[in-house]
Amino acid sequence: MAQTPFYRLPYGDRRDLLAQQSHLTVQQLAKIAARQRDADADLIENYLTTYGLPEGVAVNLQVNGQTIAVPMVTEEPSVIAAASNGGRLLTSAQGITTTVERREVMGQIVLSHVPDRTGVKAWLTAHQDEILKVANEVHPSLLGHGGGARSLRIRCIPPHWMSLDLFIDVGEAMGANLVNTICEAVANYLKEHLTVNVLMSILSNYATHSLVTADVAVPVDQLATKTVDGLTVAQRICDASDFAEHDPYRAVTHNKGIMNGVDAVVLAMGNDWRAVESGAHAYASRHGSYQSLSHWWLTGETLHGELTLPLALGFVGGATRVFPLVVINQQIAQITSARDLMGVTAAVGLAQNLAALRALVTDGIQHGHMRLQLKSLALSVGATPGEVPAVVGRLSGETQPTTAQAKAALAAVREANLKK
Ligand SMILES: CC(C)(COP(=O)([O-])OP(=O)([O-])OC[C@H]1O[C@@H](n2cnc3c(N)ncnc32)[C@H](O)[C@@H]1OP(=O)([O-])[O-])[C@@H](O)C(=O)NCCC(=O)NCCSC(=O)C[C@@](C)(O)CC(=O)[O-]
Ligand SMILES: NC(=O)C1=CN([C@@H]2O[C@H](COP(=O)(O)OP(=O)(O)OC[C@H]3O[C@@H](n4cnc5c(N)ncnc54)[C@H](O)[C@@H]3O)[C@@H](O)[C@H]2O)C=CC1
C-alpha cells in the first residue's frame, strides 16, 4: 500500500514521525508543543510549531514632522537601540522627510521564442487599450479601491524573449496576488488572439515604480561623541559613504546595516521581506556595480543623508490581517496607508545606517554592539532569564567575551546561587 504523504498525515502523526526520525527527546517535544498555535497551522504547510521572534519599539524617530515609535521584529541585539540612537541623532527642525512619487507594481507576461518580434510588438501597441481593459476587468474591486492597470510597456529581450510589462496601481495592498491574477488573465487574452508561447506571468519584485526616498539634514554638532567633534564625525561618515559607493565589499555590509532596520519594520508590519530584500539589492546594482543604497554629504556644518529604496509594501492584504499584532503595530507607528508605511520604513533604514556609520567611524561597532550582545551570548550558553543579569555582569569586563568565557560565567553564577 502506498505510504500517506507527509502533508496528509494528522498533526500528531507528523510530529511523532519527526520525533522518531530525529530522535527528539520528551523535553524537546514539550518545547515544540509549548509554541504550537492553532491559528498558524493553516497559514503554512506541514506545520510543526511557531518560531517566535521578539518585537521591540524604536523611539526618537521624527518622520514628516511627527515623532513616532516604530515596532521592529528582529533577533539581533543592538538593532533597535541603534535605530533609536539614529532617530535621536537625526532630530532637527524637519527631522526625516519622506517622498513617494508613485506606487505601482509591475507585472510581466513573458513571451518566449517569438519568431516575429516586430509584428507582435506592433500588435501589442495597437491593442494597448484592450489589454488594459482586460486587466481592469479581472479585479473590479481594485478599481473600487482607486487602483487599476495604468500603463504598459513592451520590451524585447535578446535573443528571443519579449516582456509585456503591466503597471498596476494596487491601492493599499502589496499587490503580488492581485498583479499575478491580472497578468494570468492578460496572458490568456494574448493566447486567444496571438500565436505566442507565454513562458510565465508574474509580478516583478524589482519595484522601481514604488520608490520611496528618505531625506535628512542635521547640524553636525549633533553628531559629536565624547571624544570626537561633530564636524569630524560628519566628515568621516561622508568618507564612509563615498567608500561604500566605490567598493562592493563594503557596500554589501553598509546595505546590510540599512536592511537591519528595514527588514525589522517590514516583519512587524506583516509584509513580505523576501520581496523587499531582493528588490533592494537589485536597486543597489542599478548602475552596473553593487553600491550603497544611501548617500551622505556635507554642506558647511550640515550633514545631509538620503536613502532611496524600492518598497512595494502593503497596508492591507497578505499577512497584514492574519497576525493581530500588525494592526496594533500600524497604530503604534501612526501608519494609516501604504505610503506612510513606505516612508516610515525608509526613515528607519536611514536612521539605522547613520547609527552604524557613526559607531564605525568613531568607537568601532563592537563597543556599543557587544555591550548589548552580552545578553544574547548569555542566553546562547543556556542561561535562564533569571540568570542573564548575573552572567552579563560577570562578562561586562571583557572586551571580546567568548562562548567559553560565557559558559564559565554561567557555571560561576550557578555555583554562587547554590551557596546562597
Ligand atoms: C549601541 C549604541 C546605540 C550605543 O550607543 P551609545 O552612544 O554608546 O550609548 P548611549 O547610552 O549614549 O545611547 C545613545 C542612544 O542609543 C539608544 N540606546 C542605547 N542603549 C539602548 C538600549 N539598551 N536600549 C534601547 N535604546 C538604547 C538610546 O536612544 C540612547 O539615547 P537616549 O534615549 O539615552 O537619549 C550605538 O553604539 C549604536 O548605535 N551602534 C550601532 C549598532 C548597530 O548598528 N547594530 C547593528 C548590528 S551591527 C550590523 O549588523 C550592521 C553593520 C554595523 O555591520 C552595518 C555597517 O557596517 O554599516
Ligand atoms: N513574488 C512575490 O512577491 C509574491 C508574493 N506573494 C504574496 O502575496 C501576498 C500579497 O499579495 P496582495 O495581492 O497584496 O494581497 P492579497 O492577495 O491579500 O490581496 C489584497 C486584498 O485586499 C483587498 N483590499 C481591500 N482594501 C484594499 C485597498 N484599499 N487596496 C487594495 N486592495 C484592497 C483586495 O480586494 C484583495 O482582496 C503576500 O503574502 C506575498 O507574500 C505571492 C506570490 C508571489
Coordinates of C-alpha atoms and ligand atoms in Angstrom, one line a residue:
M1 CA 0.0 0.0 0.0
A2 CA 1.3 3.5 -0.9
Q3 CA 2.5 5.5 2.1
T4 CA 0.4 8.5 3.1
P5 CA 2.3 11.7 2.0
F6 CA 3.7 13.6 5.0
Y7 CA 1.5 16.6 4.4
R8 CA -1.7 14.4 4.6
L9 CA -0.8 12.9 8.0
P10 CA -2.6 14.3 11.0
Y11 CA -0.6 16.8 13.1
G12 CA 0.3 14.3 15.8
D13 CA 1.5 11.6 13.4
R14 CA 3.7 14.1 11.6
R15 CA 5.2 15.3 14.9
D16 CA 5.7 11.7 16.1
L17 CA 7.3 10.7 12.8
L18 CA 9.8 13.6 13.1
A19 CA 10.4 12.8 16.7
Q20 CA 11.3 9.2 15.7
Q21 CA 13.5 10.2 12.7
S22 CA 15.3 13.0 14.6
H23 CA 15.5 11.3 18.0
L24 CA 13.7 14.2 19.7
T25 CA 13.6 14.0 23.5
V26 CA 10.5 14.4 25.6
Q27 CA 11.8 17.8 26.7
Q28 CA 12.3 18.9 23.1
L29 CA 8.8 17.8 22.2
A30 CA 7.5 19.8 25.1
K31 CA 9.2 22.9 23.6
I32 CA 7.6 22.3 20.3
A33 CA 4.2 21.7 21.9
A34 CA 4.5 24.9 24.0
R35 CA 4.9 27.0 20.9
Q36 CA 2.2 25.4 18.9
R37 CA -0.6 27.8 17.8
D38 CA -3.7 26.5 16.1
A39 CA -4.1 29.8 14.1
D40 CA -0.7 29.3 12.5
A41 CA -1.4 25.7 11.4
D42 CA -3.5 26.8 8.4
L43 CA -1.0 29.5 7.4
I44 CA 1.8 27.3 6.0
E45 CA 2.2 23.7 5.0
N46 CA 3.5 20.8 7.1
Y47 CA 3.0 23.0 10.3
L48 CA 5.1 21.9 13.3
T49 CA 5.3 24.8 15.7
T50 CA 5.6 28.6 15.9
Y51 CA 9.1 30.1 15.9
G52 CA 8.6 33.4 17.7
L53 CA 10.8 36.4 17.1
P54 CA 11.0 39.3 19.6
E55 CA 9.3 42.6 18.9
G56 CA 10.6 45.9 20.3
V57 CA 10.0 49.6 19.6
A58 CA 12.4 52.1 18.1
V59 CA 11.8 55.6 19.6
N60 CA 13.0 59.1 18.9
L61 CA 12.1 58.9 15.1
Q62 CA 10.9 62.2 13.7
V63 CA 9.3 61.5 10.4
N64 CA 7.5 64.1 8.3
G65 CA 7.1 66.3 11.3
Q66 CA 5.8 63.7 13.7
T67 CA 7.7 61.9 16.4
I68 CA 6.8 58.3 16.2
A69 CA 7.6 54.9 17.9
V70 CA 8.2 52.1 15.4
P71 CA 7.6 48.4 16.2
M72 CA 10.5 46.3 14.9
V73 CA 10.8 42.5 14.9
T74 CA 14.4 41.2 15.0
E75 CA 16.6 38.7 16.7
E76 CA 19.7 40.9 16.6
P77 CA 20.9 42.7 19.7
S78 CA 21.6 46.5 19.3
V79 CA 19.5 47.0 16.1
I80 CA 16.6 48.7 18.0
A81 CA 19.0 50.6 20.2
A82 CA 20.8 51.8 17.0
A83 CA 17.5 52.8 15.3
S84 CA 16.5 54.8 18.3
N85 CA 20.0 56.3 18.5
G86 CA 19.9 57.2 14.8
G87 CA 16.5 58.8 15.3
R88 CA 17.8 60.8 18.2
L89 CA 20.9 62.0 16.1
L90 CA 18.6 62.9 13.1
T91 CA 16.2 65.1 15.1
S92 CA 16.1 68.6 13.7
A93 CA 13.5 71.2 12.8
Q94 CA 12.4 69.0 9.9
G95 CA 13.5 65.5 11.0
I96 CA 13.4 62.9 8.3
T97 CA 11.3 63.8 5.3
T98 CA 9.9 61.0 3.0
T99 CA 8.6 61.2 -0.5
V100 CA 6.7 58.6 -2.6
E101 CA 6.1 59.8 -6.1
R102 CA 4.2 56.9 -7.4
R103 CA 3.2 53.5 -6.2
E104 CA 2.6 51.0 -9.0
V105 CA 3.6 47.3 -9.1
M106 CA 4.8 45.8 -12.4
G107 CA 3.6 42.5 -13.7
Q108 CA 5.4 40.7 -16.5
I109 CA 3.9 38.5 -19.2
V110 CA 6.9 36.8 -20.7
L111 CA 6.8 35.5 -24.3
S112 CA 9.5 33.1 -25.4
H113 CA 10.9 32.1 -28.8
V114 CA 8.9 34.9 -30.5
P115 CA 9.7 34.5 -34.3
D116 CA 8.3 37.9 -35.3
R117 CA 9.0 40.3 -32.5
T118 CA 8.4 43.3 -34.6
G119 CA 4.9 42.0 -35.6
V120 CA 4.0 41.1 -32.0
K121 CA 5.2 44.4 -30.7
A122 CA 3.1 46.3 -33.3
W123 CA 0.0 44.2 -32.3
L124 CA 0.5 44.8 -28.6
T125 CA 1.0 48.5 -29.2
A126 CA -2.2 48.7 -31.3
H127 CA -4.2 46.8 -28.6
Q128 CA -2.9 48.7 -25.5
D129 CA -6.4 49.9 -24.6
E130 CA -8.0 46.4 -24.9
I131 CA -5.2 44.9 -22.8
L132 CA -5.6 47.5 -20.0
K133 CA -9.4 46.9 -20.2
V134 CA -8.9 43.1 -19.8
A135 CA -6.6 43.8 -16.9
N136 CA -9.1 46.0 -15.2
E137 CA -12.0 43.6 -15.6
V138 CA -10.2 40.9 -13.6
H139 CA -10.4 42.7 -10.3
P140 CA -13.3 45.2 -10.3
S141 CA -12.8 45.5 -6.5
L142 CA -9.4 47.0 -7.1
L143 CA -11.0 49.8 -9.2
G144 CA -13.3 50.4 -6.2
H145 CA -10.2 50.9 -4.1
G146 CA -8.9 53.5 -6.5
G147 CA -6.4 51.2 -8.2
G148 CA -6.2 49.5 -11.6
A149 CA -3.9 48.9 -14.5
R150 CA -2.4 52.2 -15.6
S151 CA 0.0 51.6 -18.5
L152 CA 2.1 49.0 -20.3
R153 CA 5.5 48.7 -21.8
I154 CA 6.9 46.2 -24.3
R155 CA 10.5 45.1 -24.1
C156 CA 12.4 42.8 -26.5
I157 CA 15.0 40.8 -24.6
P158 CA 17.6 39.1 -26.7
P159 CA 17.9 36.5 -28.0
H160 CA 14.2 35.5 -28.3
W161 CA 12.0 36.9 -25.5
M162 CA 9.5 39.7 -25.1
S163 CA 8.2 41.1 -21.8
L164 CA 4.8 42.8 -21.7
D165 CA 5.1 44.9 -18.6
L166 CA 1.9 46.0 -16.9
F167 CA 2.0 48.8 -14.4
I168 CA -0.7 48.5 -11.8
D169 CA -1.8 50.8 -9.1
V170 CA -2.5 48.2 -6.3
G171 CA -4.3 50.6 -3.9
E172 CA -3.3 49.9 -0.3
A173 CA -2.1 46.3 -1.0
M174 CA 1.4 44.9 -1.6
G175 CA -0.3 43.6 -4.8
A176 CA 1.5 40.3 -5.5
N177 CA -1.6 38.2 -5.8
L178 CA -3.6 40.9 -7.4
V179 CA -1.0 41.5 -10.1
N180 CA -0.4 37.8 -10.7
T181 CA -4.1 37.2 -11.2
I182 CA -4.3 40.2 -13.6
C183 CA -1.2 39.0 -15.6
E184 CA -2.6 35.5 -15.9
A185 CA -5.8 36.9 -17.3
V186 CA -4.0 39.1 -19.8
A187 CA -1.8 36.1 -20.8
N188 CA -5.0 34.1 -21.6
Y189 CA -6.2 37.1 -23.7
L190 CA -2.9 37.1 -25.6
K191 CA -3.1 33.4 -26.2
E192 CA -6.6 33.8 -27.6
H193 CA -5.5 36.5 -30.1
L194 CA -1.9 35.7 -31.0
T195 CA 0.1 32.6 -31.7
V196 CA 2.6 33.1 -28.9
N197 CA 4.4 31.0 -26.4
V198 CA 3.7 32.5 -23.0
L199 CA 6.5 31.4 -20.7
M200 CA 5.2 32.9 -17.5
S201 CA 3.1 35.6 -15.9
I202 CA 4.3 37.1 -12.6
L203 CA 4.8 40.4 -10.8
S204 CA 8.3 41.8 -10.7
N205 CA 9.8 42.4 -7.2
Y206 CA 12.1 44.9 -8.7
A207 CA 9.7 47.7 -7.6
T208 CA 11.2 50.6 -9.5
H209 CA 7.8 52.1 -9.8
S210 CA 7.3 52.1 -6.0
L211 CA 10.3 54.1 -4.9
V212 CA 10.5 55.9 -1.6
T213 CA 13.1 58.5 -0.6
A214 CA 14.0 59.5 3.0
D215 CA 16.0 62.7 3.3
V216 CA 17.5 64.4 6.3
A217 CA 19.7 67.5 7.1
V218 CA 21.2 67.8 10.6
P219 CA 23.7 70.2 12.2
V220 CA 27.0 68.4 12.6
D221 CA 27.2 69.4 16.3
Q222 CA 24.6 66.8 17.0
L223 CA 26.9 64.0 15.9
A224 CA 29.7 64.7 18.3
T225 CA 30.8 61.8 20.6
K226 CA 32.6 62.1 24.0
T227 CA 35.9 62.2 22.2
V228 CA 35.3 63.4 18.6
D229 CA 33.8 66.7 17.5
G230 CA 30.7 66.8 15.3
L231 CA 32.3 68.1 12.1
T232 CA 35.0 65.4 12.2
V233 CA 32.4 62.7 12.8
A234 CA 30.3 64.0 9.9
Q235 CA 33.4 64.2 7.6
R236 CA 34.2 60.6 8.5
I237 CA 30.6 59.5 7.9
C238 CA 30.7 61.1 4.4
D239 CA 34.0 59.4 3.7
A240 CA 32.5 56.0 4.7
S241 CA 29.5 56.8 2.5
D242 CA 31.8 57.5 -0.5
F243 CA 33.8 54.4 0.1
A244 CA 30.6 52.3 0.0
E245 CA 29.9 53.7 -3.4
H246 CA 33.3 52.6 -4.7
D247 CA 33.7 49.2 -3.0
P248 CA 31.1 46.4 -3.3
Y249 CA 32.5 44.5 -0.4
R250 CA 31.8 47.5 1.8
A251 CA 28.5 48.4 0.1
V252 CA 27.0 45.0 0.9
T253 CA 27.7 45.4 4.6
H254 CA 26.6 49.1 4.5
N255 CA 23.3 48.0 3.0
K256 CA 23.0 45.1 5.5
G257 CA 23.0 47.7 8.2
I258 CA 20.2 49.6 6.4
M259 CA 18.3 46.3 6.0
N260 CA 18.7 45.6 9.7
G261 CA 16.1 48.4 10.2
V262 CA 14.0 47.9 7.0
D263 CA 13.5 44.1 7.5
A264 CA 12.6 44.5 11.1
V265 CA 9.8 47.0 10.3
V266 CA 8.7 45.0 7.3
L267 CA 8.3 41.9 9.5
A268 CA 6.5 43.9 12.2
M269 CA 4.1 45.1 9.6
G270 CA 3.2 41.7 8.2
N271 CA 4.9 42.3 4.9
D272 CA 7.0 40.1 2.6
W273 CA 10.6 40.7 3.5
R274 CA 11.9 38.4 0.7
A275 CA 10.3 40.7 -1.8
V276 CA 11.8 43.7 -0.2
E277 CA 15.3 42.2 0.2
S278 CA 15.5 41.0 -3.5
G279 CA 14.2 44.4 -4.8
A280 CA 16.6 46.5 -2.6
H281 CA 19.7 44.6 -3.7
A282 CA 18.7 44.8 -7.3
Y283 CA 18.3 48.5 -6.9
A284 CA 21.8 48.7 -5.3
S285 CA 23.1 47.2 -8.6
R286 CA 21.3 49.5 -11.0
H287 CA 24.4 51.4 -12.1
G288 CA 26.1 48.1 -13.1
S289 CA 28.1 47.5 -9.9
Y290 CA 26.7 47.0 -6.4
Q291 CA 26.7 50.2 -4.5
S292 CA 25.4 51.7 -1.2
L293 CA 21.7 52.5 -1.1
S294 CA 22.2 55.6 1.0
H295 CA 24.3 58.7 0.4
W296 CA 25.7 61.1 3.0
W297 CA 27.3 64.5 2.2
L298 CA 28.2 67.8 3.9
T299 CA 27.3 71.4 3.1
G300 CA 29.1 73.6 5.5
E301 CA 28.1 72.5 9.0
T302 CA 25.1 70.4 7.9
L303 CA 25.2 66.7 7.3
H304 CA 22.7 65.5 4.6
G305 CA 21.6 62.0 4.2
E306 CA 19.4 60.3 1.5
L307 CA 18.1 56.8 1.1
T308 CA 16.0 55.6 -1.8
L309 CA 14.5 52.1 -1.8
P310 CA 12.1 50.2 -3.9
L311 CA 9.4 49.3 -1.3
A312 CA 6.1 47.9 -2.6
L313 CA 4.7 47.5 0.9
G314 CA 1.0 46.8 1.7
F315 CA -1.1 48.3 4.4
V316 CA -3.8 45.7 3.7
G317 CA -3.8 42.2 2.3
G318 CA -1.2 39.4 2.5
A319 CA -0.5 38.6 6.2
T320 CA -1.4 42.1 7.5
R321 CA -4.8 40.9 8.8
V322 CA -3.5 37.4 9.7
F323 CA -1.3 38.4 12.6
P324 CA -3.4 40.5 15.1
L325 CA -0.2 42.4 16.1
V326 CA 0.1 44.0 12.7
V327 CA -2.9 46.3 13.2
I328 CA -1.6 47.2 16.6
N329 CA 1.9 47.9 15.2
Q330 CA 0.4 50.1 12.4
Q331 CA -1.4 52.1 15.1
I332 CA 1.7 52.4 17.3
A333 CA 3.7 53.8 14.3
Q334 CA 0.7 56.0 13.3
I335 CA 0.6 54.4 9.9
T336 CA -2.7 54.7 8.0
S337 CA -1.7 54.0 4.4
A338 CA 0.8 52.0 2.3
R339 CA 2.6 55.3 1.5
D340 CA 3.0 56.0 5.2
L341 CA 4.4 52.6 5.7
M342 CA 6.9 53.0 2.9
G343 CA 8.0 56.4 4.4
V344 CA 8.4 55.1 7.9
T345 CA 10.4 52.0 6.8
A346 CA 12.8 54.1 4.7
A347 CA 13.2 56.6 7.6
V348 CA 14.1 53.7 9.9
G349 CA 16.6 52.4 7.3
L350 CA 18.3 55.9 7.2
A351 CA 18.5 56.2 11.0
Q352 CA 19.8 52.7 11.3
N353 CA 22.5 53.5 8.7
L354 CA 23.6 56.7 10.4
A355 CA 23.9 55.0 13.8
A356 CA 26.0 52.2 12.4
L357 CA 28.3 54.6 10.4
R358 CA 28.8 56.9 13.4
A359 CA 29.7 53.9 15.6
L360 CA 32.0 52.5 12.9
V361 CA 33.9 55.7 12.2
T362 CA 34.3 56.6 15.9
D363 CA 34.4 54.0 18.7
G364 CA 34.1 51.0 16.4
I365 CA 31.0 48.8 16.2
Q366 CA 31.9 46.4 18.9
H367 CA 31.9 49.0 21.7
G368 CA 28.1 49.6 21.6
H369 CA 27.1 46.4 19.9
M370 CA 28.9 43.9 22.2
R371 CA 27.6 45.6 25.3
L372 CA 24.1 44.7 24.1
Q373 CA 25.1 41.4 22.6
L374 CA 26.1 40.1 26.1
K375 CA 22.5 39.1 26.9
S376 CA 22.3 37.1 23.7
L377 CA 25.6 35.4 24.5
A378 CA 24.4 34.5 28.0
L379 CA 21.2 33.0 26.6
S380 CA 23.1 31.1 23.9
V381 CA 25.1 29.2 26.6
G382 CA 21.9 28.2 28.4
A383 CA 21.4 31.0 31.0
T384 CA 17.8 31.3 32.1
P385 CA 16.2 34.8 32.0
G386 CA 16.8 34.9 35.8
E387 CA 20.5 34.2 35.4
V388 CA 21.1 36.6 32.5
P389 CA 21.9 39.7 34.5
A390 CA 24.4 38.0 36.7
V391 CA 26.1 36.3 33.7
V392 CA 26.2 39.7 31.8
G393 CA 27.6 41.3 34.9
R394 CA 30.5 38.8 35.0
L395 CA 31.2 39.3 31.3
S396 CA 31.0 43.0 31.1
G397 CA 34.7 43.5 32.0
E398 CA 35.7 41.5 28.9
T399 CA 36.2 43.4 25.6
Q400 CA 35.5 40.3 23.3
P401 CA 33.9 37.7 25.5
T402 CA 34.0 34.2 24.1
T403 CA 31.5 31.3 24.4
A404 CA 33.9 29.6 26.7
Q405 CA 34.1 32.6 29.0
A406 CA 30.3 32.8 28.9
K407 CA 30.0 29.2 29.9
A408 CA 32.4 29.7 32.7
A409 CA 30.5 32.8 33.9
L410 CA 27.3 30.8 33.9
A411 CA 28.9 28.0 35.9
A412 CA 30.2 30.5 38.4
V413 CA 26.7 32.1 38.7
R414 CA 25.1 28.7 39.3
E415 CA 27.7 27.8 41.9
A416 CA 27.2 31.1 43.7
N417 CA 23.5 30.6 43.6
L418 CA 23.9 27.1 45.2
K419 CA 25.8 28.6 48.0
K420 CA 23.1 31.1 48.8
Ligands
LIG1 C1 24.5 50.6 20.5 C2 24.5 52.1 20.6 C3 23.1 52.6 20.4 C4 25.0 52.6 21.9 O1 25.1 54.0 21.8 P1 26.0 54.9 22.8 O2 26.1 56.2 22.3 O3 27.2 54.1 23.2 O4 25.1 54.8 24.1 P2 24.2 55.8 24.8 O5 23.9 55.2 26.1 O6 24.7 57.2 24.7 O7 22.8 55.8 23.9 C5 22.5 56.5 22.8 C6 21.1 56.2 22.4 O8 21.0 54.9 21.9 C7 19.8 54.3 22.4 N1 20.1 53.2 23.3 C8 21.3 52.9 23.8 N2 21.2 51.8 24.6 C9 20.0 51.3 24.5 C10 19.3 50.2 25.0 N3 19.9 49.3 25.8 N4 18.0 50.0 24.7 C11 17.4 50.9 23.8 N5 18.0 52.0 23.3 C12 19.3 52.2 23.6 C13 19.0 55.4 23.1 O9 18.2 56.0 22.2 C14 20.1 56.3 23.5 O10 19.7 57.6 23.7 P3 18.9 58.1 25.0 O11 17.5 57.6 24.8 O12 19.6 57.5 26.1 O13 18.9 59.6 24.9 C15 25.4 52.7 19.5 O14 26.7 52.3 19.7 C16 25.0 52.4 18.1 O15 24.0 53.0 17.5 N6 25.7 51.4 17.5 C17 25.3 50.8 16.1 C18 24.8 49.4 16.4 C19 24.4 48.7 15.2 O16 24.3 49.2 14.1 N7 24.0 47.5 15.4 C20 23.5 46.6 14.4 C21 24.3 45.3 14.4 S1 25.9 45.6 13.6 C22 25.4 45.3 12.0 O17 24.8 44.4 11.7 C23 25.5 46.4 10.9 C24 26.8 47.0 10.5 C25 27.5 47.7 11.5 O18 27.7 46.0 10.0 C26 26.4 47.9 9.3 C27 27.5 48.6 8.7 O19 28.7 48.1 8.7 O20 27.3 49.7 8.1
LIG2 N1 6.9 37.4 -5.8 C1 6.2 37.8 -4.8 O1 6.5 38.8 -4.2 C2 5.0 37.0 -4.4 C3 4.3 37.3 -3.2 N2 3.2 36.7 -2.8 C4 2.5 37.0 -1.6 O2 1.3 37.8 -2.0 C5 0.8 38.5 -0.8 C6 0.4 39.9 -1.2 O3 -0.4 40.0 -2.2 P1 -1.6 41.0 -2.3 O4 -2.2 41.0 -3.7 O5 -1.1 42.4 -1.8 O6 -2.6 40.5 -1.2 P2 -4.0 39.8 -1.2 O7 -3.9 38.6 -2.0 O8 -4.4 39.7 0.2 O9 -4.9 40.9 -2.0 C7 -5.3 42.1 -1.4 C8 -6.7 42.0 -1.0 O10 -7.0 43.2 -0.3 C9 -8.3 43.7 -0.8 N3 -8.3 45.1 -0.5 C10 -9.0 45.7 0.5 N4 -8.8 47.0 0.5 C11 -7.9 47.3 -0.4 C12 -7.3 48.5 -0.9 N5 -7.6 49.7 -0.3 N6 -6.4 48.5 -1.9 C13 -6.1 47.3 -2.4 N7 -6.7 46.1 -2.1 C14 -7.6 46.1 -1.1 C15 -8.2 43.4 -2.3 O11 -9.5 43.4 -2.8 C16 -7.7 41.9 -2.2 O12 -8.7 41.0 -1.9 C17 1.9 38.4 0.2 O13 1.5 37.5 1.2 C18 3.1 37.9 -0.6 O14 4.0 37.2 0.3 C19 2.6 35.8 -3.7 C20 3.2 35.5 -4.8 C21 4.4 36.0 -5.3

